[in-house]
Amino acid sequence: MKTGKKQFIAGAMAGSLFFSLAFDLKRLDAIQGSEMWHRMAPELRLGYDLGFLSPEAFEPYNWTAPISRRDFEQALNKAIQLLGISGNFDIEVLAKANMINHGSFKRNIKRAEAFEKIFQTLILLETYGYVKMPESETNMVKFSDYRIPKEYAKAMTFLVNRGIIKGYSDGRLYARRNLTNRDCVYLISRLYELLAVEKQSKMPKRQLSYLDLPMDHWVFKQLEGLDSVGGLSLVRIGAKFDGDCRLSVGECAGMLAGILVHFNRADVLAELNAVCEKVGPSRTFDRKLLARLLAIMLRNLTHLYPSVDEQPQISYSDVEPGSELSHDLAAISYYGIQLGYVGGRFAGDEKITRFEAVGTLYAAVAPLIGSIPGQVTADSVAVSPEDNDQQKFLWGQTRVLDEKRAVDIDEFVARIKAKQKRIRDILDRNKNRPSG
């Protein structure tokens, strides 16, 4: 097998098994392996990942437990530190902002106290140039049970209008209630996101950046690779990547569509759309549907891939031979990509997260990164020194490859589809042949 092919298969397998190998220790906690974790609000997942509170605070029976003043201030301080904001503030400025601590750290903190601590922090950060609040802004929401101190009016309006501070459906803030662990994580996570966006706006523009992903995160390279071939051009992920959230049909279809458009295969979008319409664009995405859509994409981009000397043998214990799903998985495994679990369990009904989708799609398009969209050239097809003048393509024909001439895509696709039909006919005949 060619060296490039071996590297591709290794990368593809690594991408498909990311959930077994690539998580850090915190992600191995039982809470993150449960269905509850995936249904948890993004703010709570972010707060857990960044460690604003101890893991015990995230247990369901501790959600509504009151939080101490000390734990709240530690969570707030950690968020500020994670943003890289210096703590060497002038003592007079701290005093004016009421940031010098008074009272018992052990007593529980009221919601009003927590909000005012956030107001003070925001005013302090504006003083040091970390954030800029509008001088005049209309308050979009008012609470019937909370009178805003005059000195905090601008900060309150700024935070309420941006959804950092939210009240209840009855229009009340319940400011005199104890702040709970859940309240704390929501509040600190939202503030962290707001300040991170403000910080990003002042930094040199980078094509990709997410509040919850450091630049050295393992998935970042995969996201950049997908982005380079159009995989993120038609989807809006948002300020956070939130890799543990369930993927929607529309989101994954958008990634695949962007790749197809990038390689001048927009004519395939109707086929993708027909599949997605059957399930609805907002439905959560399962592994069966991932296999269906990924197979469609690969079949229509086959002409761009290097030839395969040795087809990997990948089998699944829970997939019926001869089914449409088995044909899709066979098309995918042709490129060394295995879906599901080590040991051959496909688990097609399992919901897909952004982490798994990105890892799988990256494994699929890795050989195409850096190639010219819509063209096959000597650089985009792996040509060994021994057969530099000729290249054997997937459908078994040999033709001279002219480096200066782009090959017609529709001609490639027609040939590929014809061969695929012949292969499927042979498989169907073998399936119907009496055993014995």
GROMACS .gro file of C-alpha atoms in nm:
model
  436
    1MET     CA    1   0.000   0.000   0.000
    2LYS     CA    2   0.132   0.346  -0.079
    3THR     CA    3   0.268   0.550   0.212
    4GLY     CA    4   0.016   0.828   0.155
    5LYS     CA    5  -0.270   0.580   0.164
    6LYS     CA    6  -0.144   0.428   0.489
    7GLN     CA    7  -0.127   0.773   0.647
    8PHE     CA    8  -0.478   0.853   0.527
    9ILE     CA    9  -0.627   0.534   0.670
   10ALA     CA   10  -0.449   0.591   1.000
   11GLY     CA   11  -0.585   0.945   1.015
   12ALA     CA   12  -0.930   0.834   0.914
   13MET     CA   13  -0.946   0.566   1.179
   14ALA     CA   14  -0.819   0.808   1.439
   15GLY     CA   15  -1.091   1.055   1.343
   16SER     CA   16  -1.369   0.799   1.363
   17LEU     CA   17  -1.255   0.679   1.704
   18PHE     CA   18  -1.207   1.022   1.855
   19PHE     CA   19  -1.459   0.959   2.130
   20SER     CA   20  -1.253   0.666   2.258
   21LEU     CA   21  -0.911   0.829   2.254
   22ALA     CA   22  -0.909   1.206   2.238
   23PHE     CA   23  -1.102   1.331   2.538
   24ASP     CA   24  -0.917   1.468   2.836
   25LEU     CA   25  -0.964   1.316   3.179
   26LYS     CA   26  -1.256   1.536   3.273
   27ARG     CA   27  -1.450   1.409   2.975
   28LEU     CA   28  -1.426   1.058   3.111
   29ASP     CA   29  -1.643   1.147   3.409
   30ALA     CA   30  -1.968   0.954   3.423
   31ILE     CA   31  -2.178   1.268   3.393
   32GLN     CA   32  -2.040   1.335   3.046
   33GLY     CA   33  -2.111   0.987   2.921
   34SER     CA   34  -2.480   1.013   3.000
   35GLU     CA   35  -2.778   1.128   2.797
   36MET     CA   36  -2.828   1.400   3.058
   37TRP     CA   37  -2.495   1.556   2.961
   38HIS     CA   38  -2.596   1.601   2.596
   39ARG     CA   39  -2.930   1.752   2.695
   40MET     CA   40  -2.766   1.995   2.934
   41ALA     CA   41  -2.770   2.364   2.842
   42PRO     CA   42  -2.453   2.489   2.666
   43GLU     CA   43  -2.380   2.727   2.956
   44LEU     CA   44  -2.370   2.435   3.199
   45ARG     CA   45  -2.143   2.226   2.977
   46LEU     CA   46  -1.909   2.522   2.934
   47GLY     CA   47  -1.905   2.584   3.309
   48TYR     CA   48  -1.822   2.219   3.373
   49ASP     CA   49  -1.546   2.211   3.111
   50LEU     CA   50  -1.386   2.529   3.245
   51GLY     CA   51  -1.424   2.419   3.607
   52PHE     CA   52  -1.609   2.722   3.742
   53LEU     CA   53  -1.742   2.504   4.025
   54SER     CA   54  -1.641   2.165   4.164
   55PRO     CA   55  -1.778   1.858   3.980
   56GLU     CA   56  -2.006   1.783   4.278
   57ALA     CA   57  -2.195   2.107   4.214
   58PHE     CA   58  -2.306   1.970   3.876
   59GLU     CA   59  -2.480   1.668   4.022
   60PRO     CA   60  -2.860   1.700   3.978
   61TYR     CA   61  -2.924   1.690   4.352
   62ASN     CA   62  -2.695   1.993   4.395
   63TRP     CA   63  -2.846   2.208   4.119
   64THR     CA   64  -3.067   2.406   4.353
   65ALA     CA   65  -2.829   2.412   4.650
   66PRO     CA   66  -2.732   2.767   4.756
   67ILE     CA   67  -2.378   2.873   4.679
   68SER     CA   68  -2.150   3.046   4.926
   69ARG     CA   69  -2.006   3.391   4.870
   70ARG     CA   70  -1.657   3.238   4.855
   71ASP     CA   71  -1.744   2.982   4.586
   72PHE     CA   72  -1.921   3.244   4.375
   73GLU     CA   73  -1.627   3.484   4.390
   74GLN     CA   74  -1.383   3.205   4.311
   75ALA     CA   75  -1.589   3.114   4.003
   76LEU     CA   76  -1.598   3.477   3.892
   77ASN     CA   77  -1.225   3.520   3.948
   78LYS     CA   78  -1.149   3.202   3.753
   79ALA     CA   79  -1.350   3.325   3.455
   80ILE     CA   80  -1.157   3.652   3.456
   81GLN     CA   81  -0.824   3.469   3.482
   82LEU     CA   82  -0.910   3.231   3.198
   83LEU     CA   83  -0.969   3.533   2.977
   84GLY     CA   84  -0.613   3.647   3.046
   85ILE     CA   85  -0.725   3.966   3.219
   86SER     CA   86  -0.463   4.100   3.460
   87GLY     CA   87  -0.545   4.111   3.830
   88ASN     CA   88  -0.303   4.395   3.911
   89PHE     CA   89  -0.572   4.659   3.955
   90ASP     CA   90  -0.525   4.986   4.140
   91ILE     CA   91  -0.642   4.961   4.503
   92GLU     CA   92  -0.833   5.291   4.480
   93VAL     CA   93  -1.021   5.172   4.174
   94LEU     CA   94  -1.107   4.850   4.355
   95ALA     CA   95  -1.242   5.045   4.650
   96LYS     CA   96  -1.452   5.273   4.430
   97ALA     CA   97  -1.599   4.968   4.257
   98ASN     CA   98  -1.670   4.804   4.596
   99MET     CA   99  -1.457   4.507   4.496
  100ILE     CA  100  -1.275   4.482   4.830
  101ASN     CA  101  -1.443   4.190   5.004
  102HIS     CA  102  -1.642   4.238   5.323
  103GLY     CA  103  -1.847   3.999   5.532
  104SER     CA  104  -1.830   3.627   5.580
  105PHE     CA  105  -1.715   3.418   5.284
  106LYS     CA  106  -1.906   3.119   5.420
  107ARG     CA  107  -2.254   3.266   5.414
  108ASN     CA  108  -2.475   3.212   5.112
  109ILE     CA  109  -2.490   3.486   4.854
  110LYS     CA  110  -2.821   3.638   4.742
  111ARG     CA  111  -2.906   3.681   4.377
  112ALA     CA  112  -2.900   4.060   4.415
  113GLU     CA  113  -2.554   4.048   4.573
  114ALA     CA  114  -2.423   3.830   4.291
  115PHE     CA  115  -2.567   4.061   4.025
  116GLU     CA  116  -2.414   4.365   4.193
  117LYS     CA  117  -2.079   4.189   4.211
  118ILE     CA  118  -2.105   4.134   3.834
  119PHE     CA  119  -2.195   4.502   3.786
  120GLN     CA  120  -1.890   4.605   3.987
  121THR     CA  121  -1.667   4.373   3.785
  122LEU     CA  122  -1.800   4.511   3.456
  123ILE     CA  123  -1.745   4.871   3.568
  124LEU     CA  124  -1.391   4.784   3.673
  125LEU     CA  125  -1.318   4.613   3.341
  126GLU     CA  126  -1.448   4.915   3.152
  127THR     CA  127  -1.223   5.139   3.360
  128TYR     CA  128  -0.923   4.935   3.249
  129GLY     CA  129  -1.035   4.919   2.886
  130TYR     CA  130  -1.130   4.552   2.868
  131VAL     CA  131  -1.490   4.624   2.770
  132LYS     CA  132  -1.686   4.921   2.637
  133MET     CA  133  -2.047   4.978   2.741
  134PRO     CA  134  -2.272   5.214   2.541
  135GLU     CA  135  -2.319   5.551   2.708
  136SER     CA  136  -2.689   5.549   2.633
  137GLU     CA  137  -2.895   5.234   2.582
  138THR     CA  138  -3.264   5.161   2.628
  139ASN     CA  139  -3.338   4.893   2.885
  140MET     CA  140  -3.529   4.622   2.700
  141VAL     CA  141  -3.645   4.439   3.015
  142LYS     CA  142  -3.748   4.570   3.357
  143PHE     CA  143  -3.811   4.362   3.667
  144SER     CA  144  -4.099   4.438   3.900
  145ASP     CA  145  -3.921   4.327   4.219
  146TYR     CA  146  -3.578   4.486   4.175
  147ARG     CA  147  -3.486   4.851   4.185
  148ILE     CA  148  -3.157   4.909   4.007
  149PRO     CA  149  -2.906   5.118   4.205
  150LYS     CA  150  -2.830   5.431   4.004
  151GLU     CA  151  -2.457   5.364   3.986
  152TYR     CA  152  -2.523   5.023   3.830
  153ALA     CA  153  -2.793   5.127   3.580
  154LYS     CA  154  -2.564   5.127   3.275
  155ALA     CA  155  -2.409   4.791   3.363
  156MET     CA  156  -2.750   4.637   3.435
  157THR     CA  157  -2.891   4.755   3.102
  158PHE     CA  158  -2.585   4.628   2.919
  159LEU     CA  159  -2.610   4.281   3.074
  160VAL     CA  160  -2.988   4.244   3.053
  161ASN     CA  161  -3.003   4.350   2.687
  162ARG     CA  162  -2.740   4.088   2.601
  163GLY     CA  163  -2.908   3.806   2.788
  164ILE     CA  164  -2.646   3.773   3.061
  165ILE     CA  165  -2.896   3.847   3.338
  166LYS     CA  166  -3.240   3.697   3.288
  167GLY     CA  167  -3.549   3.701   3.503
  168TYR     CA  168  -3.842   3.464   3.533
  169SER     CA  169  -4.146   3.434   3.310
  170ASP     CA  170  -4.355   3.633   3.558
  171GLY     CA  171  -4.132   3.939   3.508
  172ARG     CA  172  -3.953   3.910   3.842
  173LEU     CA  173  -3.585   3.873   3.923
  174TYR     CA  174  -3.632   3.720   4.270
  175ALA     CA  175  -3.330   3.918   4.384
  176ARG     CA  176  -3.370   3.820   4.751
  177ARG     CA  177  -3.344   3.448   4.687
  178ASN     CA  178  -3.020   3.262   4.742
  179LEU     CA  179  -2.811   3.215   4.431
  180THR     CA  180  -2.796   2.843   4.346
  181ASN     CA  181  -2.515   2.644   4.187
  182ARG     CA  182  -2.716   2.635   3.866
  183ASP     CA  183  -2.776   3.013   3.873
  184CYS     CA  184  -2.406   3.071   3.931
  185VAL     CA  185  -2.290   2.862   3.636
  186TYR     CA  186  -2.541   3.022   3.400
  187LEU     CA  187  -2.440   3.371   3.509
  188ILE     CA  188  -2.062   3.321   3.503
  189SER     CA  189  -2.066   3.127   3.174
  190ARG     CA  190  -2.269   3.395   2.998
  191LEU     CA  191  -2.043   3.668   3.134
  192TYR     CA  192  -1.736   3.471   3.023
  193GLU     CA  193  -1.875   3.443   2.669
  194LEU     CA  194  -1.959   3.813   2.655
  195LEU     CA  195  -1.613   3.919   2.769
  196ALA     CA  196  -1.445   3.669   2.537
  197VAL     CA  197  -1.633   3.813   2.239
  198GLU     CA  198  -1.530   4.163   2.344
  199LYS     CA  199  -1.169   4.048   2.370
  200GLN     CA  200  -1.180   3.875   2.032
  201SER     CA  201  -1.313   4.189   1.864
  202LYS     CA  202  -0.994   4.372   1.965
  203MET     CA  203  -0.758   4.099   1.845
  204PRO     CA  204  -0.624   4.050   1.491
  205LYS     CA  205  -0.883   3.872   1.282
  206ARG     CA  206  -0.849   3.496   1.264
  207GLN     CA  207  -1.062   3.295   1.027
  208LEU     CA  208  -1.163   3.047   1.296
  209SER     CA  209  -1.197   3.102   1.669
  210TYR     CA  210  -1.432   2.964   1.932
  211LEU     CA  211  -1.470   3.075   2.291
  212ASP     CA  212  -1.454   2.722   2.430
  213LEU     CA  213  -1.166   2.593   2.213
  214PRO     CA  214  -0.802   2.683   2.275
  215MET     CA  215  -0.591   2.700   1.961
  216ASP     CA  216  -0.409   2.379   2.057
  217HIS     CA  217  -0.730   2.176   2.102
  218TRP     CA  218  -0.722   1.850   1.907
  219VAL     CA  219  -1.035   1.934   1.706
  220PHE     CA  220  -0.908   2.274   1.592
  221LYS     CA  221  -0.687   2.131   1.316
  222GLN     CA  222  -0.982   1.931   1.190
  223LEU     CA  223  -1.206   2.239   1.185
  224GLU     CA  224  -0.942   2.434   0.994
  225GLY     CA  225  -0.911   2.148   0.746
  226LEU     CA  226  -1.286   2.135   0.691
  227ASP     CA  227  -1.300   2.512   0.654
  228SER     CA  228  -1.029   2.503   0.386
  229VAL     CA  229  -1.251   2.283   0.165
  230GLY     CA  230  -1.577   2.467   0.228
  231GLY     CA  231  -1.706   2.250   0.512
  232LEU     CA  232  -1.796   2.549   0.731
  233SER     CA  233  -1.893   2.796   0.459
  234LEU     CA  234  -2.268   2.720   0.470
  235VAL     CA  235  -2.317   2.667   0.845
  236ARG     CA  236  -2.320   2.907   1.135
  237ILE     CA  237  -2.176   2.738   1.442
  238GLY     CA  238  -2.170   3.049   1.660
  239ALA     CA  239  -1.924   3.195   1.908
  240LYS     CA  240  -1.882   2.857   2.083
  241PHE     CA  241  -1.810   2.525   1.919
  242ASP     CA  242  -1.989   2.327   2.193
  243GLY     CA  243  -1.864   1.994   2.060
  244ASP     CA  244  -2.081   1.781   2.288
  245CYS     CA  245  -2.409   1.923   2.161
  246ARG     CA  246  -2.627   1.708   1.935
  247LEU     CA  247  -2.585   1.780   1.566
  248SER     CA  248  -2.894   1.877   1.367
  249VAL     CA  249  -2.971   1.740   1.022
  250GLY     CA  250  -2.949   2.088   0.871
  251GLU     CA  251  -2.608   2.154   1.026
  252CYS     CA  252  -2.443   1.837   0.896
  253ALA     CA  253  -2.610   1.871   0.556
  254GLY     CA  254  -2.470   2.225   0.539
  255MET     CA  255  -2.117   2.098   0.604
  256LEU     CA  256  -2.145   1.835   0.330
  257ALA     CA  257  -2.307   2.082   0.090
  258GLY     CA  258  -2.026   2.332   0.146
  259ILE     CA  259  -1.768   2.068   0.055
  260LEU     CA  260  -1.957   1.968  -0.260
  261VAL     CA  261  -1.993   2.331  -0.370
  262HIS     CA  262  -1.622   2.389  -0.306
  263PHE     CA  263  -1.537   2.105  -0.546
  264ASN     CA  264  -1.790   2.222  -0.808
  265ARG     CA  265  -2.046   1.949  -0.737
  266ALA     CA  266  -2.344   2.170  -0.659
  267ASP     CA  267  -2.557   1.947  -0.881
  268VAL     CA  268  -2.549   1.685  -0.603
  269LEU     CA  269  -2.725   1.914  -0.353
  270ALA     CA  270  -3.068   1.806  -0.475
  271GLU     CA  271  -2.989   1.447  -0.375
  272LEU     CA  272  -2.875   1.561  -0.029
  273ASN     CA  273  -3.183   1.776   0.009
  274ALA     CA  274  -3.417   1.491  -0.081
  275VAL     CA  275  -3.269   1.273   0.195
  276CYS     CA  276  -3.282   1.554   0.452
  277GLU     CA  277  -3.641   1.650   0.369
  278LYS     CA  278  -3.758   1.304   0.471
  279VAL     CA  279  -3.632   1.349   0.826
  280GLY     CA  280  -3.666   1.726   0.873
  281PRO     CA  281  -3.379   1.978   0.901
  282SER     CA  282  -3.407   2.032   1.278
  283ARG     CA  283  -3.412   1.666   1.384
  284THR     CA  284  -3.108   1.545   1.573
  285PHE     CA  285  -2.863   1.354   1.362
  286ASP     CA  286  -2.798   0.981   1.404
  287ARG     CA  287  -2.515   0.767   1.272
  288LYS     CA  288  -2.728   0.600   1.003
  289LEU     CA  289  -2.804   0.936   0.847
  290LEU     CA  290  -2.438   1.035   0.871
  291ALA     CA  291  -2.347   0.721   0.674
  292ARG     CA  292  -2.615   0.794   0.411
  293LEU     CA  293  -2.508   1.153   0.348
  294LEU     CA  294  -2.135   1.082   0.372
  295ALA     CA  295  -2.169   0.802   0.115
  296ILE     CA  296  -2.347   1.040  -0.123
  297MET     CA  297  -2.067   1.293  -0.091
  298LEU     CA  298  -1.787   1.039  -0.136
  299ARG     CA  299  -1.950   0.878  -0.439
  300ASN     CA  300  -1.963   1.217  -0.607
  301LEU     CA  301  -1.605   1.313  -0.521
  302THR     CA  302  -1.443   0.976  -0.593
  303HIS     CA  303  -1.260   1.116  -0.895
  304LEU     CA  304  -1.056   1.346  -0.670
  305TYR     CA  305  -0.909   1.072  -0.449
  306PRO     CA  306  -0.588   0.877  -0.500
  307SER     CA  307  -0.623   0.524  -0.631
  308VAL     CA  308  -0.665   0.248  -0.374
  309ASP     CA  309  -0.418  -0.041  -0.394
  310GLU     CA  310  -0.566  -0.231  -0.101
  311GLN     CA  311  -0.925  -0.190   0.013
  312PRO     CA  312  -0.956  -0.203   0.395
  313GLN     CA  313  -1.173  -0.485   0.529
  314ILE     CA  314  -1.423  -0.321   0.765
  315SER     CA  315  -1.728  -0.512   0.882
  316TYR     CA  316  -2.011  -0.432   1.123
  317SER     CA  317  -2.178  -0.679   1.356
  318ASP     CA  318  -2.513  -0.497   1.371
  319VAL     CA  319  -2.566  -0.409   1.002
  320GLU     CA  320  -2.770  -0.639   0.777
  321PRO     CA  321  -2.567  -0.755   0.475
  322GLY     CA  322  -2.710  -0.639   0.143
  323SER     CA  323  -2.910  -0.355   0.298
  324GLU     CA  324  -2.889   0.000   0.170
  325LEU     CA  325  -2.699   0.089   0.486
  326SER     CA  326  -2.442  -0.184   0.420
  327HIS     CA  327  -2.384  -0.044   0.070
  328ASP     CA  328  -2.333   0.304   0.214
  329LEU     CA  329  -2.087   0.174   0.472
  330ALA     CA  330  -1.901  -0.021   0.203
  331ALA     CA  331  -1.860   0.299   0.001
  332ILE     CA  332  -1.727   0.476   0.310
  333SER     CA  333  -1.496   0.192   0.417
  334TYR     CA  334  -1.338   0.203   0.070
  335TYR     CA  335  -1.148   0.504   0.204
  336GLY     CA  336  -1.050   0.340   0.532
  337ILE     CA  337  -1.318   0.516   0.736
  338GLN     CA  338  -1.493   0.320   1.010
  339LEU     CA  339  -1.799   0.457   1.188
  340GLY     CA  340  -1.917   0.351   1.530
  341TYR     CA  341  -1.713   0.158   1.783
  342VAL     CA  342  -1.400  -0.050   1.801
  343GLY     CA  343  -1.502  -0.411   1.752
  344GLY     CA  344  -1.744  -0.348   1.467
  345ARG     CA  345  -2.057  -0.217   1.640
  346PHE     CA  346  -2.215   0.053   1.424
  347ALA     CA  347  -2.496   0.163   1.661
  348GLY     CA  348  -2.678   0.347   1.386
  349ASP     CA  349  -2.952   0.496   1.605
  350GLU     CA  350  -2.710   0.683   1.831
  351LYS     CA  351  -2.721   1.060   1.807
  352ILE     CA  352  -2.415   1.236   1.668
  353THR     CA  353  -2.228   1.520   1.838
  354ARG     CA  354  -2.033   1.795   1.667
  355PHE     CA  355  -1.708   1.630   1.780
  356GLU     CA  356  -1.791   1.303   1.603
  357ALA     CA  357  -1.925   1.472   1.290
  358VAL     CA  358  -1.620   1.694   1.247
  359GLY     CA  359  -1.379   1.406   1.316
  360THR     CA  360  -1.551   1.184   1.060
  361LEU     CA  361  -1.584   1.450   0.789
  362TYR     CA  362  -1.223   1.555   0.837
  363ALA     CA  363  -1.110   1.193   0.792
  364ALA     CA  364  -1.310   1.182   0.469
  365VAL     CA  365  -1.174   1.502   0.314
  366ALA     CA  366  -0.817   1.493   0.450
  367PRO     CA  367  -0.671   1.371   0.114
  368LEU     CA  368  -0.845   1.659  -0.067
  369ILE     CA  369  -0.713   1.941   0.149
  370GLY     CA  370  -0.493   2.161  -0.067
  371SER     CA  371  -0.620   2.022  -0.397
  372ILE     CA  372  -0.767   2.244  -0.668
  373PRO     CA  373  -1.149   2.255  -0.652
  374GLY     CA  374  -1.314   2.067  -0.935
  375GLN     CA  375  -0.992   1.945  -1.092
  376VAL     CA  376  -0.772   1.638  -1.091
  377THR     CA  377  -0.409   1.719  -1.153
  378ALA     CA  378  -0.078   1.542  -1.106
  379ASP     CA  379  -0.052   1.707  -0.764
  380SER     CA  380  -0.396   1.603  -0.640
  381VAL     CA  381  -0.358   1.239  -0.749
  382ALA     CA  382  -0.083   1.038  -0.580
  383VAL     CA  383   0.145   0.932  -0.865
  384SER     CA  384   0.437   0.709  -0.778
  385PRO     CA  385   0.772   0.753  -0.954
  386GLU     CA  386   0.728   0.413  -1.122
  387ASP     CA  387   0.411   0.510  -1.308
  388ASN     CA  388   0.450   0.885  -1.334
  389ASP     CA  389   0.339   0.886  -1.697
  390GLN     CA  390   0.022   0.690  -1.638
  391GLN     CA  391  -0.228   0.667  -1.354
  392LYS     CA  392  -0.478   0.389  -1.291
  393PHE     CA  393  -0.807   0.536  -1.173
  394LEU     CA  394  -1.073   0.378  -0.957
  395TRP     CA  395  -1.280   0.236  -1.239
  396GLY     CA  396  -0.989   0.023  -1.363
  397GLN     CA  397  -0.896   0.213  -1.679
  398THR     CA  398  -0.557   0.360  -1.750
  399ARG     CA  399  -0.529   0.699  -1.911
  400VAL     CA  400  -0.250   0.948  -1.958
  401LEU     CA  401  -0.265   1.235  -1.710
  402ASP     CA  402  -0.183   1.574  -1.857
  403GLU     CA  403  -0.071   1.809  -1.580
  404LYS     CA  404  -0.188   2.114  -1.773
  405ARG     CA  405  -0.539   1.984  -1.849
  406ALA     CA  406  -0.831   1.975  -1.606
  407VAL     CA  407  -1.037   1.657  -1.640
  408ASP     CA  408  -1.412   1.688  -1.697
  409ILE     CA  409  -1.590   1.612  -1.370
  410ASP     CA  410  -1.917   1.496  -1.523
  411GLU     CA  411  -1.730   1.240  -1.732
  412PHE     CA  412  -1.562   1.108  -1.419
  413VAL     CA  413  -1.888   1.089  -1.228
  414ALA     CA  414  -2.068   0.909  -1.510
  415ARG     CA  415  -1.796   0.644  -1.523
  416ILE     CA  416  -1.788   0.605  -1.146
  417LYS     CA  417  -2.165   0.568  -1.118
  418ALA     CA  418  -2.166   0.310  -1.396
  419LYS     CA  419  -1.903   0.105  -1.215
  420GLN     CA  420  -2.085   0.140  -0.884
  421LYS     CA  421  -2.403   0.010  -1.047
  422ARG     CA  422  -2.216  -0.291  -1.187
  423ILE     CA  423  -2.065  -0.367  -0.845
  424ARG     CA  424  -2.403  -0.339  -0.674
  425ASP     CA  425  -2.562  -0.568  -0.936
  426ILE     CA  426  -2.290  -0.828  -0.872
  427LEU     CA  427  -2.343  -0.803  -0.495
  428ASP     CA  428  -2.718  -0.844  -0.537
  429ARG     CA  429  -2.672  -1.151  -0.761
  430ASN     CA  430  -2.438  -1.309  -0.506
  431LYS     CA  431  -2.687  -1.237  -0.230
  432ASN     CA  432  -2.969  -1.412  -0.418
  433ARG     CA  433  -2.756  -1.712  -0.522
  434PRO     CA  434  -2.853  -2.032  -0.332
  435SER     CA  435  -2.597  -2.128  -0.069
  436GLY     CA  436  -2.472  -2.478  -0.048
   0.00000   0.00000   0.00000
